[in-house]
Coordinates of C-alpha atoms and ligand atoms in Angstrom, one line a residue:
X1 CA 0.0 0.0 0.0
X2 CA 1.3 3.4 -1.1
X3 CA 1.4 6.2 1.9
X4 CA -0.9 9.2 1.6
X5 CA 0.7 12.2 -0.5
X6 CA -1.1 15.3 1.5
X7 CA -1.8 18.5 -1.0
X8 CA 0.6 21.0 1.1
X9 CA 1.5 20.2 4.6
X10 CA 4.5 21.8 6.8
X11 CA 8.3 21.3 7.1
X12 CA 9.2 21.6 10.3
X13 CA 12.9 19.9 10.4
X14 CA 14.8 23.3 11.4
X15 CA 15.4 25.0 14.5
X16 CA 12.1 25.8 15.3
X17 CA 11.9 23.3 18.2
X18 CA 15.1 24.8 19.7
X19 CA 13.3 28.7 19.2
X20 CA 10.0 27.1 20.5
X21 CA 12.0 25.5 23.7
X22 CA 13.7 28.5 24.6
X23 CA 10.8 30.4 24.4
X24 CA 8.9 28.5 26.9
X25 CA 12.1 28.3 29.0
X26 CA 12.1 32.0 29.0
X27 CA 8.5 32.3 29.7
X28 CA 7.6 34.8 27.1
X29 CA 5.1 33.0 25.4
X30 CA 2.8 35.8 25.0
X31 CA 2.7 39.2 22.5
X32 CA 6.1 40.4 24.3
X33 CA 9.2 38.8 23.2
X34 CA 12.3 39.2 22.1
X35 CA 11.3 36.4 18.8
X36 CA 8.2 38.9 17.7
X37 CA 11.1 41.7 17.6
X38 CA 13.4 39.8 15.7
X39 CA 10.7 37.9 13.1
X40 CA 9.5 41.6 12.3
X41 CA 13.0 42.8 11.9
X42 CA 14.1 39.5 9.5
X43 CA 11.0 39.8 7.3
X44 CA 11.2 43.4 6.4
X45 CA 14.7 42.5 6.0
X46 CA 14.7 40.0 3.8
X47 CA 11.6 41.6 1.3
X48 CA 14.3 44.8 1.7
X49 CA 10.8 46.7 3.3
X50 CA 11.1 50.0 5.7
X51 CA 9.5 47.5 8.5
X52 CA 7.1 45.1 9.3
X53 CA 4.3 44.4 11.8
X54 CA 3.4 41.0 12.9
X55 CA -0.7 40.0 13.7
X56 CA -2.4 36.7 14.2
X57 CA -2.8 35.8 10.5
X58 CA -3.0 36.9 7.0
X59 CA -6.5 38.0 7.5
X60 CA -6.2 39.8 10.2
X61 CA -3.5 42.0 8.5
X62 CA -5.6 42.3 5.4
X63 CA -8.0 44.0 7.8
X64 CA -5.6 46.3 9.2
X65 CA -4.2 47.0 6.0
X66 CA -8.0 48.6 4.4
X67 CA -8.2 50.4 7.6
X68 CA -4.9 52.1 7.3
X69 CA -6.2 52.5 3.6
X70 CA -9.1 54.7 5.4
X71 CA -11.6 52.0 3.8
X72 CA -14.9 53.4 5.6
X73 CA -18.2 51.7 5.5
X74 CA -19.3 54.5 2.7
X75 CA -16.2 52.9 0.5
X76 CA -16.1 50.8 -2.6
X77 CA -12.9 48.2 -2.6
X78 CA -12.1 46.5 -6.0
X79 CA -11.3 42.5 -5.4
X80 CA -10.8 39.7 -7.5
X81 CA -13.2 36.7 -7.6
X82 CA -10.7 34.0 -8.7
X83 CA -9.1 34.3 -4.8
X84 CA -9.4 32.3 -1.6
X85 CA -12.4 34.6 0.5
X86 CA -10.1 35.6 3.0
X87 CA -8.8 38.3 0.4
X88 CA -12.5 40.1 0.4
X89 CA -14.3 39.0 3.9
X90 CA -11.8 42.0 5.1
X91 CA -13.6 44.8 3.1
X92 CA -17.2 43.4 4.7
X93 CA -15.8 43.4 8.1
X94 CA -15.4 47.3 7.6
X95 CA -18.8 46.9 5.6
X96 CA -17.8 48.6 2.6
X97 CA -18.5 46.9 -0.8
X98 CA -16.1 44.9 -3.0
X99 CA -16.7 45.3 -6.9
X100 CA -15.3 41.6 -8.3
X101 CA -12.6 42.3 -10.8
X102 CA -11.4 39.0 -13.4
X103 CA -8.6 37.8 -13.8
X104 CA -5.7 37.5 -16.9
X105 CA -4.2 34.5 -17.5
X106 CA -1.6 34.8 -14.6
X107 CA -4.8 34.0 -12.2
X108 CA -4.2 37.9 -10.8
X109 CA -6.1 40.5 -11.5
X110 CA -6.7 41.5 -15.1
X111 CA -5.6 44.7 -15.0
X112 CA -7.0 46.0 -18.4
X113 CA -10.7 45.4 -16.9
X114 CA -9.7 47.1 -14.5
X115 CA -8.6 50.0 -16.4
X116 CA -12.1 49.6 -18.6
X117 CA -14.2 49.5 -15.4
X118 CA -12.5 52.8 -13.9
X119 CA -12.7 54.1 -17.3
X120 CA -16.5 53.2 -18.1
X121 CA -18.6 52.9 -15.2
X122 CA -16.9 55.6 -13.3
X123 CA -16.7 59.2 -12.8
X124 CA -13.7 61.5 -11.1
X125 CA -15.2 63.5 -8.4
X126 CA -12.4 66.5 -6.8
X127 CA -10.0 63.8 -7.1
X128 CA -11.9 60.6 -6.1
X129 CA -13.4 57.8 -8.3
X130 CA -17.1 57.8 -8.3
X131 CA -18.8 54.7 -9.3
X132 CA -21.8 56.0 -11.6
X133 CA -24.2 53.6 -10.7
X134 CA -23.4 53.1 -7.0
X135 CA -21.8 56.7 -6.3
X136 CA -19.7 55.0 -3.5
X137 CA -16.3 56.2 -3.7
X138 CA -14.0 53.5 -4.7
X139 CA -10.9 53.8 -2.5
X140 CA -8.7 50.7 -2.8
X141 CA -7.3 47.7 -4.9
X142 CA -6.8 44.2 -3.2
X143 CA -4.7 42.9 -5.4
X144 CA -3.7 38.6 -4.9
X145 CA -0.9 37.4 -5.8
X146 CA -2.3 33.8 -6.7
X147 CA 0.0 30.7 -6.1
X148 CA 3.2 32.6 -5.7
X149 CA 2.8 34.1 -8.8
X150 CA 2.9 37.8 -9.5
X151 CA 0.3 40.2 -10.6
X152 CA 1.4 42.7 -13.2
X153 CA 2.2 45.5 -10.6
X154 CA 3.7 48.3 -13.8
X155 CA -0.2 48.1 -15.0
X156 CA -1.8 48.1 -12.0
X157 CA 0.2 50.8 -10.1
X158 CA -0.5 53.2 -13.1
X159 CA -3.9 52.5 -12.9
X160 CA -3.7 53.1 -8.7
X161 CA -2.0 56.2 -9.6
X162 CA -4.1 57.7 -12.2
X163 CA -7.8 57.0 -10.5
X164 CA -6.3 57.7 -7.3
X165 CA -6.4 54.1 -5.8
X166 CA -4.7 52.7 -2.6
X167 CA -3.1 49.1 -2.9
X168 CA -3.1 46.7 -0.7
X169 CA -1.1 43.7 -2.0
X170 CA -2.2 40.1 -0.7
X171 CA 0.6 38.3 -0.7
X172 CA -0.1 35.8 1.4
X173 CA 0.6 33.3 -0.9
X174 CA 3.7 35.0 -2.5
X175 CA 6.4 35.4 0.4
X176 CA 10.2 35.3 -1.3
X177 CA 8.6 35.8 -4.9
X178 CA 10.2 39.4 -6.9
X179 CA 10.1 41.2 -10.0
X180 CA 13.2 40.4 -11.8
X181 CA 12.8 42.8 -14.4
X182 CA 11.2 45.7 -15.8
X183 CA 10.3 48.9 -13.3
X184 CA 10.3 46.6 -10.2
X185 CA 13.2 44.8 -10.9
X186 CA 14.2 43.6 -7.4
X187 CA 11.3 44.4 -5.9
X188 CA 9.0 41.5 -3.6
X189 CA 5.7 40.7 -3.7
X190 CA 4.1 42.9 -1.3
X191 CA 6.2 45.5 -1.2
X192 CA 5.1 47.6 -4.1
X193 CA 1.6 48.2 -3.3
X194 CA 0.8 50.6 -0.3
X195 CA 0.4 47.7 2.3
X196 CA 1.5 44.6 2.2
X197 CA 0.1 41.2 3.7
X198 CA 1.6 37.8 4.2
X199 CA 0.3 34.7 5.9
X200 CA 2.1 32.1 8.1
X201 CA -1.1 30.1 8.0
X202 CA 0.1 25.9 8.3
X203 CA -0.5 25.6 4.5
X204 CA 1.8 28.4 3.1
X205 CA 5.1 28.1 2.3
X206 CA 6.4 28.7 5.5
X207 CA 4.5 28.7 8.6
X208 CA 4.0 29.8 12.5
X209 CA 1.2 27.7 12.4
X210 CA -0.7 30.5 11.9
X211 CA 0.1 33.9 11.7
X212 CA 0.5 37.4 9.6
X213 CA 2.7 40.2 8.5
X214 CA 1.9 43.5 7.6
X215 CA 4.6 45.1 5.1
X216 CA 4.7 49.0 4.6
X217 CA 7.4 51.5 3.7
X218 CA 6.1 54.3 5.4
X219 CA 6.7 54.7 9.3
X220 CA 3.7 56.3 10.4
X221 CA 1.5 53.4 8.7
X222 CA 3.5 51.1 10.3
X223 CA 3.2 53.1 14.0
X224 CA -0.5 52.6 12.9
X225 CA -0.7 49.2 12.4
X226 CA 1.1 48.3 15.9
X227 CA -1.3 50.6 17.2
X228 CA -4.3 49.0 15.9
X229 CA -3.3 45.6 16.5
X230 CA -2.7 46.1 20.2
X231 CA -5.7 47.3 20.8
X232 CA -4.8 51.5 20.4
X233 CA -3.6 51.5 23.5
X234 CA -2.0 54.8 23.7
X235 CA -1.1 55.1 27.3
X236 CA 0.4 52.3 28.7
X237 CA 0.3 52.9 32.2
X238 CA -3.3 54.1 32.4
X239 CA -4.6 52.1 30.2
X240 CA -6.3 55.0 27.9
X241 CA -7.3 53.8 24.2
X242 CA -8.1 56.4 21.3
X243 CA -10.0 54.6 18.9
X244 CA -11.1 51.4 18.4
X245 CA -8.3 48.7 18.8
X246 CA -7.9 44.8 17.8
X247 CA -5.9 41.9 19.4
X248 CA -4.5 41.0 16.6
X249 CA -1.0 40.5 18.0
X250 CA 1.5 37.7 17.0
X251 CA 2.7 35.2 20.1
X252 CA 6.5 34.8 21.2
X253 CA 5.9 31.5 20.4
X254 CA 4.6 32.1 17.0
X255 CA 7.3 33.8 16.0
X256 CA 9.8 31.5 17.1
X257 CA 8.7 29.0 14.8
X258 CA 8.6 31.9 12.2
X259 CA 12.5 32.9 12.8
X260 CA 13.3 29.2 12.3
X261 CA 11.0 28.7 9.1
X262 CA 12.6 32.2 7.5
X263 CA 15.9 30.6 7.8
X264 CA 15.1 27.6 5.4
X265 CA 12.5 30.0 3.4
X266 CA 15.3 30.4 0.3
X267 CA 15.5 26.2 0.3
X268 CA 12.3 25.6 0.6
X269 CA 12.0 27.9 -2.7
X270 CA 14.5 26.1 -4.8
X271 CA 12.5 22.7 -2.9
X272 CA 9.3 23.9 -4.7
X273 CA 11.2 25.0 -8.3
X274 CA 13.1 21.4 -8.5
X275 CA 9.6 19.7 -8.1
X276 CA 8.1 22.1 -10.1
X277 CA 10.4 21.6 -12.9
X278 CA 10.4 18.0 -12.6
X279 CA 6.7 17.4 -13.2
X280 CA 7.1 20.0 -15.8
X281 CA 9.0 17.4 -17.9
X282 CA 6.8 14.6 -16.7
X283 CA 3.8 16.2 -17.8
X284 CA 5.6 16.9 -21.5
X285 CA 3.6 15.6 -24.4
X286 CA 0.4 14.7 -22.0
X287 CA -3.2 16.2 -22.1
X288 CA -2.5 18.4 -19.1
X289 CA -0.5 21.5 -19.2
X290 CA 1.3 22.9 -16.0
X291 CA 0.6 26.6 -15.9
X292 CA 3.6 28.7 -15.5
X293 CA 4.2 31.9 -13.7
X294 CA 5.3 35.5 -15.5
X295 CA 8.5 35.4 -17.3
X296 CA 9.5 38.9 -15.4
X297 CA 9.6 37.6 -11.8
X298 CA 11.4 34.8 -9.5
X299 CA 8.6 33.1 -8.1
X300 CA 8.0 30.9 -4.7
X301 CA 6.2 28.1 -6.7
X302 CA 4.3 27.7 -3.5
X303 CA 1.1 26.1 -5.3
X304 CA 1.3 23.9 -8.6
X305 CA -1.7 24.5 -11.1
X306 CA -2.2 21.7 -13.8
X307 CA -4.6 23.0 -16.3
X308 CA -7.0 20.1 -17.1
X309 CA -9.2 20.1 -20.9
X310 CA -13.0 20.4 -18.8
X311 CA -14.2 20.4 -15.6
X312 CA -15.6 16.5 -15.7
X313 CA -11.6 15.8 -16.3
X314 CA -10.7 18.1 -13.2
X315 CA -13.0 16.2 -11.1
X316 CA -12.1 13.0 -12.1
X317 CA -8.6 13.4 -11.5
X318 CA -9.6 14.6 -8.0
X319 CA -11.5 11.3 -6.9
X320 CA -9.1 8.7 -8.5
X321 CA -5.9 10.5 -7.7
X322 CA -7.8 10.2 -3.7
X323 CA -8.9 6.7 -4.0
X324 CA -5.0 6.7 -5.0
X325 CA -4.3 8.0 -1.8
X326 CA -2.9 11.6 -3.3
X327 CA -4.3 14.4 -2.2
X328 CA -5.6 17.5 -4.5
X329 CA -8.2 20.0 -4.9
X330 CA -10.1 22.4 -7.2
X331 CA -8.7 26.1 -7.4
X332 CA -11.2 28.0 -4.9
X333 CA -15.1 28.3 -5.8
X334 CA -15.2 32.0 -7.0
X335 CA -16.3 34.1 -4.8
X336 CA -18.4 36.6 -6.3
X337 CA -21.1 33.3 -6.8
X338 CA -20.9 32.6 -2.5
X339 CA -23.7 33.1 -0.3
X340 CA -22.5 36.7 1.3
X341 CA -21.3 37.9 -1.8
X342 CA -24.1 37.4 -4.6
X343 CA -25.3 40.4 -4.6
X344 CA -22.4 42.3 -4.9
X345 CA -21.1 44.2 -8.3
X346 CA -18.8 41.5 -10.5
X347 CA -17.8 42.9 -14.2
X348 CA -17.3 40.7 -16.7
X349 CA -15.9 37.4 -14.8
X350 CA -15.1 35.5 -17.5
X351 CA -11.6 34.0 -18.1
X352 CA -12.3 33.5 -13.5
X353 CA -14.7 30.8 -14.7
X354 CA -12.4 29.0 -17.7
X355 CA -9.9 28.5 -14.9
X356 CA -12.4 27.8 -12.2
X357 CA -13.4 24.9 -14.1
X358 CA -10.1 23.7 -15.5
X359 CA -7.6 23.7 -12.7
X360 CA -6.8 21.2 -10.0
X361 CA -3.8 21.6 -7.6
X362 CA -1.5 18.8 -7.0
X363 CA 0.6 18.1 -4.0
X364 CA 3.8 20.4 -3.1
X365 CA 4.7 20.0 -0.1
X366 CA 8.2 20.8 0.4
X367 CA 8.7 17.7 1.6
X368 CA 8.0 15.8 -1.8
X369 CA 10.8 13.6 -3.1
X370 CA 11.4 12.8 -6.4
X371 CA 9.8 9.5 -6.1
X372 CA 6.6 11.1 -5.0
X373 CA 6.6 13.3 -8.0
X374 CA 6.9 10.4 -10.0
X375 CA 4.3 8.3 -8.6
X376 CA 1.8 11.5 -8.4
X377 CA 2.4 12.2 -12.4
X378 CA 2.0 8.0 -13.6
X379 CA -1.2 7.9 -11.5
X380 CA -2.6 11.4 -13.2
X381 CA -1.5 10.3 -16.5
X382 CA -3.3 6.6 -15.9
X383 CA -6.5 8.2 -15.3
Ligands
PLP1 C1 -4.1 32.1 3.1 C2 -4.7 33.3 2.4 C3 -5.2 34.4 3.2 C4 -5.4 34.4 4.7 O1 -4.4 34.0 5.4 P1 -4.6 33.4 6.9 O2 -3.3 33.5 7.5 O3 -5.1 32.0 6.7 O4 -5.7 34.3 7.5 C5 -5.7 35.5 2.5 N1 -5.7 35.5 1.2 C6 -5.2 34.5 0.4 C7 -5.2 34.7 -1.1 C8 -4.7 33.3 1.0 O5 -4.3 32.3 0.3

């Protein structure tokens, strides 16, 4: 009997159980700590960002990041559909409204509806855009960058710029991916936006088990964010709050594990482009067609999209490859067609649903070996 291949799991095989052990010994556990110092210092670091704040996970952040966006309950936030929900559930929290955006054929947003939608269906009102059927002021982008891949930033950052847009990049999924040419060259995912996001959450390539950044270049936004996620406690002593506040602190203990997972972050990169390449050449010649990533940027390859011919192939492959004992799954259901979202605005969602329908995500752990690799491809092509 073959052993279970899971779809993404955690590698834990670093020094995190030293960080962990220390950190208990030392009895910081809790939101003080020297690790939650040093993880925020080490991220912002290593993404070459002003600084970073760390929160409880990526939504969390994402939350913080819209309100430090001044995202009101009067606001309009643009989204994408093709996303996992935590991306828009933020902009509802605030209760402002998302307007579902498509995407291109880098699964991010498509930034040339975009430009058509501001273009179109909107009005600029003393310097804000005004959506002409709505007349909410549209504020923000959340822009996703989807499976480690990379949204095309140049387009979208004119677009921020000329309709007078705030973007908050989701790169929860992206950590460790960067432009490698072009305007950005150099620049990481989450850093070129206003606000950044990433997520530590146990399925991401690298974890705290869960957990969040928030990435900004500009001090006072960052000031902010610490503020907000301690619940704005602005006298210490007194215990005197001036607004409303969150716990959305990171642990000691979190952010131990984090420190350790950072230091293996750059293997676990080349980990995920060795099996990425490999079933690349397996899948040469077959039906299915392993999407790639932009040819500008170095991505994170943290999740593998093979791009089946319908969606009664996708499915199949999901229930054989598990009777198989492999583990995959559908890209997310899109979001603009979910319960609390139906009646929102969507505009023209159309290439969303071709890979909706098409895509199912094989295992990549970093863990994998070469023989799993194998054994996941012969069983996909059997089918
Ligand atoms: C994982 C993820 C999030 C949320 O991160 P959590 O840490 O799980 O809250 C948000 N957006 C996207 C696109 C994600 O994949």
């Amino acid at each position: 009997m073959n052993s279970f291949i899971p779809l993404s799991v955690p590698n834990l095989k670093g020094n995190e159980l030293k960080y962990v052990t220390d950190a208990i010994e030392s009895e910081w556990v809790s939101t003080a700590g020297r690790y939650v110092a040093e993880f925020e210092e080490k991220i912002a670091e290593y993404v070459n960002a002003k600084g970073a704040v760390s929160c409880q996970n990526g939504t969390s952040g994402l939350h913080i990041s819209l309100l430090l966006a001044g995202i009101t309950m009067d606001d309009a936030v643009f989204v994408p559909t093709l996303t996992f929900i935590a991306a828009v559930n933020p902009v509802k929290y605030i209760g402002a409204s998302p307007i579902f955006m498509d995407c291109d054929d880098s699964l991010c947003m498509d930034p040339i509806k975009l430009e058509q939608y501001c273009r179109e269906e909107c009005v600029i009102e003393a310097g804000k855009l005004i959506d002409k059927v709505t007349h909410k002021h549209i504020k923000a982008i959340v822009i996703v960058h989807v499976f480690g891949n990379m949204a095309d930033m140049v387009a979208i950052m004119e677009i921020a710029t000329k309709y007078h847009l705030k973007v908050v990049e989701d790169a929860t999924e992206a950590i460790g991916s960067y432009y490698i040419s072009g305007r950005y060259v150099g620049k990481y995912a989450g850093t070129i936006g206003d606000f950044g996001v990433y997520s530590f959450n146990g399925n991401k390539i690298m974890t705290t088990g869960g957990g969040g950044m928030i990435i900004s270049n500009d001090e006072n936004c960052l000031k902010k964010a610490k503020h907000l996620t301690t619940q704005a406690k602005s006298d210490e002593v007194n215990f005197l709050h001036d607004e409303i506040g969150y716990n959305y602190r990171m642990t000691n203990i979190q952010a131990a594990i984090g420190l350790a997972q950072l230091e293996q972050l750059e293997g676990f990169i080349q980990t995920k482009e060795d099996n990425y390449l490999m079933y690349k050449s397996l899948f040469k010649n077959s039906r299915y067609k392993l999407l790639d990533v932009r040819n500008d940027i170095r991505s994170n390859r943290w999740f593998y999209a093979l791009f089946c011919d319908d969606i009664k192939t996708r499915d199949g492959i999901i229930k054989y490859l598990s009777k198989k004992q492999i583990q995959t799954r559908p890209i997310w259901g899109l979001i603009h067609q979910q319960i609390p979202y139906v009646s929102e605005k969507a505009y023209r969602i159309e290439k969303a649903i071709l890979y909706w329908e098409r895509i199912v995500n094989i295992p990549c752990s970093t863990n994998l070996g070469i023989e799993e690799v194998e054994r996941i491809v012969e069983q996909i092509l059997n089918y």
